[in-house]
Amino acid sequence: MTTSPPHHAVPATSGAGERTGQAAIEFVGVRKEYLSHGEAVPAVKSLDLAIGQGEFFSLLGPSGCGKTTTMRMIAGFEEPTTGQVYLDGKDVTGVPANKRDVNMVFQSYALFPHLNVLQNVSFGLERKKIAKAEVKRRVGEILEIVSLTGMEKRQPKEMSGGQQQRVALARALVNHPRALLLDEPLGALDLKLRQQMQIELKRIQREVGITFVYVTHDQGEALTMSDRIAVMNAGLIEQLGTPREIYERPTTRFVAGFIGTSNIVDGRVARIDGSVAALEFGEGERVLAPVKSGVAQGQELVVSVRPEKIDLHRAAPQDPSVSVLSGTVSEVVYHGTSTNYTVATAAGTDFVVFDQNAHDAEDVASRGERVFLSWAPQHSYPIGV
Ligand code: ADP
Ligand code: MG
């Protein structure tokens, strides 16, 4: 087992179907169509993607966007209609699944019900005729990592869902595959256990140092665990980045809406001051957003703002360097750690504001009240229209 940190190397092409880079997994010009009633239906439209060695990489997107299809092309259960798949720089397109040295873990644990933990985990190694002492060493090591030491004699039916998932994980990791593919593996667990397992999975991945590709439709899960996330929509990657990049700087309306809650404002640029554009919505009301050069006065701009970046006031803020919008509170929902306000704003859209319940025992405003929202320019992100 290695404990070296991930080094997400960027691969390069050397021509003639070989990749010289260190990417663990790479898709080049991949498209996948399924035949449905004699018609070709694209599940993955166009995929160019490099996943680094030892990376915890997530494919995140709504049901039907092509996540499982992408995984199955890595595993070799599906072949691309066009394009190539590389593992460790080698073109494996057309190589059968059992020759690819990647393992997959599913939501259904698929354990042998009549075998105990030890037998379930050592099964694959024994079939490979690995020496008994070596099997014992490796199984002991992996059971330690997944925190199942002492449960060797238990049968699956004597274990909780979370424990069974650990057995499945140990079985998939014990022969040191070059990558582990996990397709919504925590879907059957209740919320609390799922959150515990997310932290555990991340720790396990760090300890074994194996590349993990994780499929989920749960944004919280992807944000918690991943080194990088590819947000997929309708067979395409919409955005690729670290959890922080994806959350803080969504580049499309879809990503802004799918990951967390976003407030989206449309407007025309009234003026540009240095690198900050201003959208104006009447007397003293404006949205300020940092923009790249090339954005011109009069141009349409769509801006997204996260609810926790916004401050709520009863009186109009006087600071000219922040965004200010007035509105009327239409909803107040107490959530324990925060109070969430919905405010119908002068910009024509409803804003959601999360107000941390850090100090105040009372809500800032109640339903029907007129309020002012303000936030710093850097918390406005221009997104694709
Ligand atoms: P996800 O895992 O993101 O939910 P999938 O990769 O399973 O998405 O599916 C992507 C699209 O391909 C969906 O529209 C789905 O209906 C279709 N699809 C998946 N598998 C098949 C198949 N074997 N035959 C035909 N269509 C399929
Ligand atoms: Mg799926």
mmCIF file of C-alpha atoms in Angstrom, residues 118 121 134-146 149 152 174:
data_model
loop_
_atom_site.group_PDB
_atom_site.id
_atom_site.type_symbol
_atom_site.label_atom_id
_atom_site.label_comp_id
_atom_site.label_asym_id
_atom_site.label_seq_id
_atom_site.Cartn_x
_atom_site.Cartn_y
_atom_site.Cartn_z
ATOM 1 C CA LEU A 118 -12.622 -13.330 5.784
ATOM 2 C CA VAL A 121 -12.471 -10.718 1.132
ATOM 3 C CA GLU A 134 0.424 -13.512 1.719
ATOM 4 C CA VAL A 135 -3.389 -13.732 1.504
ATOM 5 C CA LYS A 136 -3.582 -13.560 5.300
ATOM 6 C CA ARG A 137 -1.290 -10.538 5.419
ATOM 7 C CA ARG A 138 -3.123 -8.620 2.708
ATOM 8 C CA VAL A 139 -6.605 -9.400 4.022
ATOM 9 C CA GLY A 140 -5.551 -8.433 7.555
ATOM 10 C CA GLU A 141 -4.162 -5.153 6.277
ATOM 11 C CA ILE A 142 -7.239 -4.217 4.266
ATOM 12 C CA LEU A 143 -9.680 -5.199 7.054
ATOM 13 C CA GLU A 144 -7.722 -2.909 9.352
ATOM 14 C CA ILE A 145 -8.049 -0.052 6.857
ATOM 15 C CA VAL A 146 -11.827 -0.468 6.489
ATOM 16 C CA THR A 149 -10.752 -6.102 12.304
ATOM 17 C CA GLU A 152 -13.638 -11.840 10.287
ATOM 18 C CA VAL A 174 -7.521 -6.264 -1.575
#
